[in-house]
PDB file of C-alpha atoms in Angstrom:
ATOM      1  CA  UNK Y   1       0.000   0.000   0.000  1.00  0.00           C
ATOM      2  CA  UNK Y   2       2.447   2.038   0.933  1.00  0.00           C
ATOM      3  CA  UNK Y   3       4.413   1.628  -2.444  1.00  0.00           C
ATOM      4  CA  UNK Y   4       1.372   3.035  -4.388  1.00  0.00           C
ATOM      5  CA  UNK Y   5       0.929   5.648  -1.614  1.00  0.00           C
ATOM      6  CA  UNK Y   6       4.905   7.256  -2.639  1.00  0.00           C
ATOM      7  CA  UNK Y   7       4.123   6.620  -6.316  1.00  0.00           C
ATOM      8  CA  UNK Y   8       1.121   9.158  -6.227  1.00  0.00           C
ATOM      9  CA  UNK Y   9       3.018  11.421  -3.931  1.00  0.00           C
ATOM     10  CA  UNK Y  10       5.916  11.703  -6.422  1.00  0.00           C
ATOM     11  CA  UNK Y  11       3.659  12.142  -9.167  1.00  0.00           C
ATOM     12  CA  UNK Y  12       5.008   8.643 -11.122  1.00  0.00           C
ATOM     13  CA  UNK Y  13       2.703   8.337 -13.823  1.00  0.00           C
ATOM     14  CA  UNK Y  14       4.438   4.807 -14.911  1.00  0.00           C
ATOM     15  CA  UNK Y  15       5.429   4.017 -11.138  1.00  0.00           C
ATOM     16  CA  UNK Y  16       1.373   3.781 -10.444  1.00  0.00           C
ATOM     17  CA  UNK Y  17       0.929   1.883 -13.377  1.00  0.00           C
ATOM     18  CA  UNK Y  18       3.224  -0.879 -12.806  1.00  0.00           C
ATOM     19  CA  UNK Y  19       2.125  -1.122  -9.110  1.00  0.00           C
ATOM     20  CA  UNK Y  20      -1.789  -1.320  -9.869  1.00  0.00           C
ATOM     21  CA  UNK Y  21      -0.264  -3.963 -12.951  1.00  0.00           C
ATOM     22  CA  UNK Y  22       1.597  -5.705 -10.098  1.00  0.00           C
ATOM     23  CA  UNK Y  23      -1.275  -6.040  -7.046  1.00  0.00           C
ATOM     24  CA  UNK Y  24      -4.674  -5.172  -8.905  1.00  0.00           C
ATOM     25  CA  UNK Y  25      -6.327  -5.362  -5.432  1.00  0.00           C
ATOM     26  CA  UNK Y  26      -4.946  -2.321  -4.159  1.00  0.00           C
ATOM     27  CA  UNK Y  27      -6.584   0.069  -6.257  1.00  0.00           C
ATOM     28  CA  UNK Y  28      -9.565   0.594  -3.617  1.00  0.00           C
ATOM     29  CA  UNK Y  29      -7.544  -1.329  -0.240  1.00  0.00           C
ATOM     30  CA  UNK Y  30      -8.091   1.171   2.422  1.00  0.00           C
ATOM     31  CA  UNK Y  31      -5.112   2.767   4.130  1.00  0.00           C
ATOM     32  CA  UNK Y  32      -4.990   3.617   7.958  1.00  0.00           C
ATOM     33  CA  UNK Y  33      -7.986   6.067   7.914  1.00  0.00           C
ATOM     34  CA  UNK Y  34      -9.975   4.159   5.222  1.00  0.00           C
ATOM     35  CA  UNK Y  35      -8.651   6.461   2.272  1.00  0.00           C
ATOM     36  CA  UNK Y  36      -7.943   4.801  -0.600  1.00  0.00           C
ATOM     37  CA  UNK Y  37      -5.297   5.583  -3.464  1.00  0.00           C
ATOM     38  CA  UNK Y  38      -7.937   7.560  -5.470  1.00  0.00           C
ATOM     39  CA  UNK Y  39      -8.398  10.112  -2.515  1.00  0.00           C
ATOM     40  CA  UNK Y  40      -5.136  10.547  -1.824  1.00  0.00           C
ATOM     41  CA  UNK Y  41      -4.508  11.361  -5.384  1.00  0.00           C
ATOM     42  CA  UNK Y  42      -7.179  14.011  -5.097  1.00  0.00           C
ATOM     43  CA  UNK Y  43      -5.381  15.701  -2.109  1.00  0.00           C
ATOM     44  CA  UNK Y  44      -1.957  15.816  -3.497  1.00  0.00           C
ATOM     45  CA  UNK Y  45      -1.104  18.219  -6.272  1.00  0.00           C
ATOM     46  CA  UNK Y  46      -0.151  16.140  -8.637  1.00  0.00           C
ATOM     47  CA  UNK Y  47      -0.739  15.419 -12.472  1.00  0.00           C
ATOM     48  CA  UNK Y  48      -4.660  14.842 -13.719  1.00  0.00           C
ATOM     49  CA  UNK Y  49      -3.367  11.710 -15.476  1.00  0.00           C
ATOM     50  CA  UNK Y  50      -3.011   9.574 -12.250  1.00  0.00           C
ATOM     51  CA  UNK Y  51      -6.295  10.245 -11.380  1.00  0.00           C
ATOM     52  CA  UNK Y  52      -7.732   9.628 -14.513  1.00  0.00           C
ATOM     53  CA  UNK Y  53      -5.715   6.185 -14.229  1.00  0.00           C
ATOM     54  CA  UNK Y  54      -6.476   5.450 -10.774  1.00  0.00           C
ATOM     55  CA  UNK Y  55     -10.361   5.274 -12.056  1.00  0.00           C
ATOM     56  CA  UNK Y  56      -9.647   3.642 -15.177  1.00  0.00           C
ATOM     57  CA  UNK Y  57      -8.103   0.712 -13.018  1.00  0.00           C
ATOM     58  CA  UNK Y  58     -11.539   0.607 -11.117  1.00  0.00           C
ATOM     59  CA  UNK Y  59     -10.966   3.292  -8.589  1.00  0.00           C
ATOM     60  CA  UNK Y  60     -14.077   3.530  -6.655  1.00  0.00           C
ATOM     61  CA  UNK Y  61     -15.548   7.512  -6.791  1.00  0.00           C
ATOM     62  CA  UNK Y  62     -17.881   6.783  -4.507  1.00  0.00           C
ATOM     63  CA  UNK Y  63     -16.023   5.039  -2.084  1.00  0.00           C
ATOM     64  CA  UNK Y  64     -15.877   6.532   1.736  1.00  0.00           C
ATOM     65  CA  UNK Y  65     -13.012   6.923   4.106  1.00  0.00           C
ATOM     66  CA  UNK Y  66     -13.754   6.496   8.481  1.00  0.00           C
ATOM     67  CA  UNK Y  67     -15.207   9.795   8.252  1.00  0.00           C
ATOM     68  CA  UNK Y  68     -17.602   9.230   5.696  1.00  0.00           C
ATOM     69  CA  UNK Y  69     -15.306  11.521   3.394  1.00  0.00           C
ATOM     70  CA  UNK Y  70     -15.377  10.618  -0.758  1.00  0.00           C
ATOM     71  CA  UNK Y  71     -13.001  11.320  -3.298  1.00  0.00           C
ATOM     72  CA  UNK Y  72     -15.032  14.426  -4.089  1.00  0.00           C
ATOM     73  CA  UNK Y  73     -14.541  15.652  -0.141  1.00  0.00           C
ATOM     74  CA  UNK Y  74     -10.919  15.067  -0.827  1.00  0.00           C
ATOM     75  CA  UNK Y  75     -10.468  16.707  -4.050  1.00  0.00           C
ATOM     76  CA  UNK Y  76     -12.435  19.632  -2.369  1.00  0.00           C
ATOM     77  CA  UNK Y  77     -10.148  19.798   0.525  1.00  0.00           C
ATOM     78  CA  UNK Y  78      -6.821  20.010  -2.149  1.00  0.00           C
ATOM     79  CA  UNK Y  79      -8.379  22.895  -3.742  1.00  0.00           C
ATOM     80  CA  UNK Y  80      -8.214  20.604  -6.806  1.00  0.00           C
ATOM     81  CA  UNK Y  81     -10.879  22.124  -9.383  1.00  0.00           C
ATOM     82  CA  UNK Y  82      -9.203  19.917 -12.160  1.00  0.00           C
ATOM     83  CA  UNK Y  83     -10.042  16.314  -9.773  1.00  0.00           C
ATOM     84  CA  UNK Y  84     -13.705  17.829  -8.794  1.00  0.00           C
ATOM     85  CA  UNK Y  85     -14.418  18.196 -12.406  1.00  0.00           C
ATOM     86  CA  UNK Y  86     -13.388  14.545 -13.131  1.00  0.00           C
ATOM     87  CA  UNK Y  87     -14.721  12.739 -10.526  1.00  0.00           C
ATOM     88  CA  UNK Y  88     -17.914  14.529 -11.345  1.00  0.00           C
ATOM     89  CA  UNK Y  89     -17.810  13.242 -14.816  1.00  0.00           C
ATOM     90  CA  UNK Y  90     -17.574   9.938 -13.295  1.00  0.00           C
ATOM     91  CA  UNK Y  91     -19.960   9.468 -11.203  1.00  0.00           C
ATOM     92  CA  UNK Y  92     -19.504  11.151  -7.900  1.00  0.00           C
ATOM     93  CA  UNK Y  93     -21.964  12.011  -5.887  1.00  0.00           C
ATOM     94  CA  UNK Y  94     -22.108  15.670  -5.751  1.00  0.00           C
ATOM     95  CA  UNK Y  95     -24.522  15.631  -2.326  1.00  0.00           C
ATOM     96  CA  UNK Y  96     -22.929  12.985  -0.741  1.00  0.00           C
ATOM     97  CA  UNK Y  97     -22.510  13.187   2.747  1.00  0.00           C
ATOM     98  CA  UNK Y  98     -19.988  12.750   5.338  1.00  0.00           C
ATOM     99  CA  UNK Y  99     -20.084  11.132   8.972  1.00  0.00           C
ATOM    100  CA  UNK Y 100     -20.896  14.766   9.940  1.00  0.00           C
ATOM    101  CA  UNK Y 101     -23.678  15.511   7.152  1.00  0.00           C
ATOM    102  CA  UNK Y 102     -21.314  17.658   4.865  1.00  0.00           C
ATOM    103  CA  UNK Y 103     -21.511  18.068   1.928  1.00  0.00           C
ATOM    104  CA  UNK Y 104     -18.795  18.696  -1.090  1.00  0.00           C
ATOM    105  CA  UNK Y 105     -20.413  22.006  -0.768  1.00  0.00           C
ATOM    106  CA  UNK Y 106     -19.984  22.497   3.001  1.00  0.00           C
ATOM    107  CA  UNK Y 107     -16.062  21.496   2.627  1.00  0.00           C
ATOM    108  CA  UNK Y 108     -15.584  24.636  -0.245  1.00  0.00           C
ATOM    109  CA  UNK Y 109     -17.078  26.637   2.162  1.00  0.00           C
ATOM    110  CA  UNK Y 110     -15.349  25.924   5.319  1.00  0.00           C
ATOM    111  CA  UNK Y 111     -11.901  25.830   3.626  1.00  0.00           C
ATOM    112  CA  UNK Y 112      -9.181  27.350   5.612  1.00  0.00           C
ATOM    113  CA  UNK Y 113      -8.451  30.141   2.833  1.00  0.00           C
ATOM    114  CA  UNK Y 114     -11.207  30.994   0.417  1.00  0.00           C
ATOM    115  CA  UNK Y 115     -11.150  29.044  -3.109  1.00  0.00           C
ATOM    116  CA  UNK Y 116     -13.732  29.995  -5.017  1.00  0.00           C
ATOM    117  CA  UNK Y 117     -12.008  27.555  -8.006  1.00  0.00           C
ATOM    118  CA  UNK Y 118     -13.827  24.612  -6.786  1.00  0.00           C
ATOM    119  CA  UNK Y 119     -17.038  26.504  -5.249  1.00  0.00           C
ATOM    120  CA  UNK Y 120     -17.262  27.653  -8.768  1.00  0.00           C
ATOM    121  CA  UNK Y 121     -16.667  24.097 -10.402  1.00  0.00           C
ATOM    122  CA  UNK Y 122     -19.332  22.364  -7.908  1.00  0.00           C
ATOM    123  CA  UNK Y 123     -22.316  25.307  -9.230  1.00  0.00           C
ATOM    124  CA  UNK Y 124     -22.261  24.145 -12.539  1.00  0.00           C
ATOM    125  CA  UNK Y 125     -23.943  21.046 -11.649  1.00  0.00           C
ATOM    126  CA  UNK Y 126     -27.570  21.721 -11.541  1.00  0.00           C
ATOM    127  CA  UNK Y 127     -28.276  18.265  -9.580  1.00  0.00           C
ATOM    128  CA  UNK Y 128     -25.820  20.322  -6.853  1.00  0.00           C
ATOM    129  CA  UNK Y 129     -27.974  21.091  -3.275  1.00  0.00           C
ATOM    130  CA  UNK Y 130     -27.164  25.037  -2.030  1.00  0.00           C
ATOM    131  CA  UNK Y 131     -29.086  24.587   1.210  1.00  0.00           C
ATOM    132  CA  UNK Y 132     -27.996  21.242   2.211  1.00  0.00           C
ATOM    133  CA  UNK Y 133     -27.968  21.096   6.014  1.00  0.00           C
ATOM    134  CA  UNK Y 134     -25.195  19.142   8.007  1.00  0.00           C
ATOM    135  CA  UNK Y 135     -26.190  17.194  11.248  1.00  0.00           C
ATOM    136  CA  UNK Y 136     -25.470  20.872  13.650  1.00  0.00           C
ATOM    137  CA  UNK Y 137     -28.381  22.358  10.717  1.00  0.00           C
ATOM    138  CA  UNK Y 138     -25.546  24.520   9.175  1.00  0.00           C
ATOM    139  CA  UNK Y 139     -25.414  25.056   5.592  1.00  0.00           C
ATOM    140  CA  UNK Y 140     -22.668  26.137   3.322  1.00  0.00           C
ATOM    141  CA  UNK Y 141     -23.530  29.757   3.714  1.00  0.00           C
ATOM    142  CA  UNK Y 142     -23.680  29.966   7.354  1.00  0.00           C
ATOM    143  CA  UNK Y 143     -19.834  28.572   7.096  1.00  0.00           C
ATOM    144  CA  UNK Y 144     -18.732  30.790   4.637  1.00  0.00           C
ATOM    145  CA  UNK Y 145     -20.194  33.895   6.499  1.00  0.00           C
ATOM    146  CA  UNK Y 146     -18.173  32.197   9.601  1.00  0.00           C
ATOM    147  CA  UNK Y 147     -15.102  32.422   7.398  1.00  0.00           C
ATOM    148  CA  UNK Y 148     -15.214  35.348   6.059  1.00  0.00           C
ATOM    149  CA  UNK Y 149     -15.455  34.296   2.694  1.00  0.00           C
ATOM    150  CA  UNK Y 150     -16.644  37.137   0.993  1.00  0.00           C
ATOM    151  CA  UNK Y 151     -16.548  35.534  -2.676  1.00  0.00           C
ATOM    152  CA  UNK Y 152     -17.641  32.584  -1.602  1.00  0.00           C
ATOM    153  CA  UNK Y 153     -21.063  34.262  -0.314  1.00  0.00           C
ATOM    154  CA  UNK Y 154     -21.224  36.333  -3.441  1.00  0.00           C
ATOM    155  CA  UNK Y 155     -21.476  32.786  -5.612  1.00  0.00           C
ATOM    156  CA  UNK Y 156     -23.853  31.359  -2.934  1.00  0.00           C
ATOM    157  CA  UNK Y 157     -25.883  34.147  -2.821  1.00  0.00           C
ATOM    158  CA  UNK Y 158     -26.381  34.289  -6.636  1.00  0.00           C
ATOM    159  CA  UNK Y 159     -27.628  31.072  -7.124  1.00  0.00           C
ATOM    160  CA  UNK Y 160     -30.989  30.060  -7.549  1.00  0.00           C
ATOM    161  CA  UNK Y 161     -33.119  28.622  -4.409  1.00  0.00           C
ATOM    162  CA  UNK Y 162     -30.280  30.129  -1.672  1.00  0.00           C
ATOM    163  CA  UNK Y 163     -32.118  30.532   1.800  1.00  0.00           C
ATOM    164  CA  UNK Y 164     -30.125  32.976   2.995  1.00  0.00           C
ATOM    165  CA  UNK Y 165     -32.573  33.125   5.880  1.00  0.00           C
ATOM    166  CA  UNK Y 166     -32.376  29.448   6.764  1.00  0.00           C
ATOM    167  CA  UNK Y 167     -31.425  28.685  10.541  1.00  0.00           C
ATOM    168  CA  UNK Y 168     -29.213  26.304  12.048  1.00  0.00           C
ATOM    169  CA  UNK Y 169     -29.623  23.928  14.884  1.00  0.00           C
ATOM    170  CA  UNK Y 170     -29.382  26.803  17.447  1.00  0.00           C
ATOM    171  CA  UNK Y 171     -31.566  29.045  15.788  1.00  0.00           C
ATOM    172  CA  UNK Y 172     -28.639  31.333  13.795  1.00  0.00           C
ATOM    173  CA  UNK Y 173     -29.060  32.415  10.098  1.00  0.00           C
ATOM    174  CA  UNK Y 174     -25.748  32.899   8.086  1.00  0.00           C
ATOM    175  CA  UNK Y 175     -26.382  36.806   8.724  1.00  0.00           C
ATOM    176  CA  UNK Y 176     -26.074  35.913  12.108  1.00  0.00           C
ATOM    177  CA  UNK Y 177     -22.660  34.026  12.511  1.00  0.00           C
ATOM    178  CA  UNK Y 178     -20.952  36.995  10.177  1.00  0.00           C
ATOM    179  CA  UNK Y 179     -22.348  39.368  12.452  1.00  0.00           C
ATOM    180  CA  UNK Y 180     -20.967  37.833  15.640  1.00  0.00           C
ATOM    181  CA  UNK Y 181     -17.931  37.188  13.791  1.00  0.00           C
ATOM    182  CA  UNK Y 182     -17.746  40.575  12.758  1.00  0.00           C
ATOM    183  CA  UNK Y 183     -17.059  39.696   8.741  1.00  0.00           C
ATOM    184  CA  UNK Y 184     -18.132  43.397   8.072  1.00  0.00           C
ATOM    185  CA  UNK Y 185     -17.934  42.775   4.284  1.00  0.00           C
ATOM    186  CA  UNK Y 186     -19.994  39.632   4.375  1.00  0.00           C
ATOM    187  CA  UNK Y 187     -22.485  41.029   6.804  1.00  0.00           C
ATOM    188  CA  UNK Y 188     -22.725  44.487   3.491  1.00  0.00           C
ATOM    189  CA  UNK Y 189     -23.284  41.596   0.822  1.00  0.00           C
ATOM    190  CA  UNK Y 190     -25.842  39.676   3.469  1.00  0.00           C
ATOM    191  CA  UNK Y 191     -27.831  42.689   4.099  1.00  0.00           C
ATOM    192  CA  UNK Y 192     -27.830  43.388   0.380  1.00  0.00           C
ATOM    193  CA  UNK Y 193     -29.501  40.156  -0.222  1.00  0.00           C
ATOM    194  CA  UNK Y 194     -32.214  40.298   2.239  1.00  0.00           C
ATOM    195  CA  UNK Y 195     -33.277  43.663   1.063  1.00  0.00           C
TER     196      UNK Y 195
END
């Protein structure tokens, strides 16, 4: 496992080949945390081709790591607009949810440093959920707002069917969290919105 693991890492187009060649099996054998080859392709940033190979071999998009997590999650998580677009193409389940109830969706909006690349690349699904709700009732808005994410809200916020007024678990809209927060320029495009 571990051999395939380095291969990806490296970026060995022909080193990934000859392993999957080698041991067949190992193409959706868990590692530690359940993550198989295909997701850890999608974290790393390395060449299209090796996922595209990893799936031709019978890499399993759908396929769920200990925390519920899918390729897409994964992909999401790398800021990797390139492996979201493929693994969409290929089955993934755009709404799929983790052990948590988040969504692709939630993870672009919750991202450490805004990447709008891969909000972007998720909205031109139409099958793609804006108000999905996770298990505390948040949705991706209310995490954006929470992050700041100004550009993030804008997209959100333009699409049709946002409820911008939708309230979590503890009774807190998005407008809410950016307020408490204090994401000024989030709580201007919020109010905007509503108006």
């Amino acid at each position: 496992m571990a051999d395939i693991m380095q291969k990806i890492m490296n970026g060995d187009i022909e080193g990934v080949r000859n392993v999957i060649r080698r041991y067949p099996t190992i193409i959706n054998r868990p590692h530690a945390f359940g993550e198989t080859p295909l997701m850890w392709a999608c974290i790393q940033g390395i060449d299209k081709r090796i996922l595209e190979i990893l799936i031709e071999a019978g890499g399993e998009v759908r396929a769920k790591d200990v925390g519920g997590l899918t390729a897409l999650h994964w992909a999401v998580a790398g800021c990797r607009p390139e492996a979201v677009e493929l693994l969409l193409s290929r089955g993934s389940n755009i709404n799929g949810k983790d052990n948590r109830g988040g969504t692709p969706l939630h993870s672009a909006a919750n991202l450490p440093r805004e990447w709008t690349d891969v909000v972007k690349e998720l909205m031109k699904h139409s099958a793609l959920e804006v108000n999905p709700r996770d298990d505390n009732g948040q949705t991706p808005l209310h995490l954006a707002c929470y992050r700041g994410h100004l550009h993030t809200v804008d997209l959100l916020l333009g699409h049709n069917g946002i409820d911008a007024n939708v309230v979590n678990n503890d009774g807190d809209t998005p407008l809410h969290w950016a307020v408490r927060d204090r994401k000024y320029k989030v709580v201007c495009a919020m109010l905007k919105q509503v108006s």
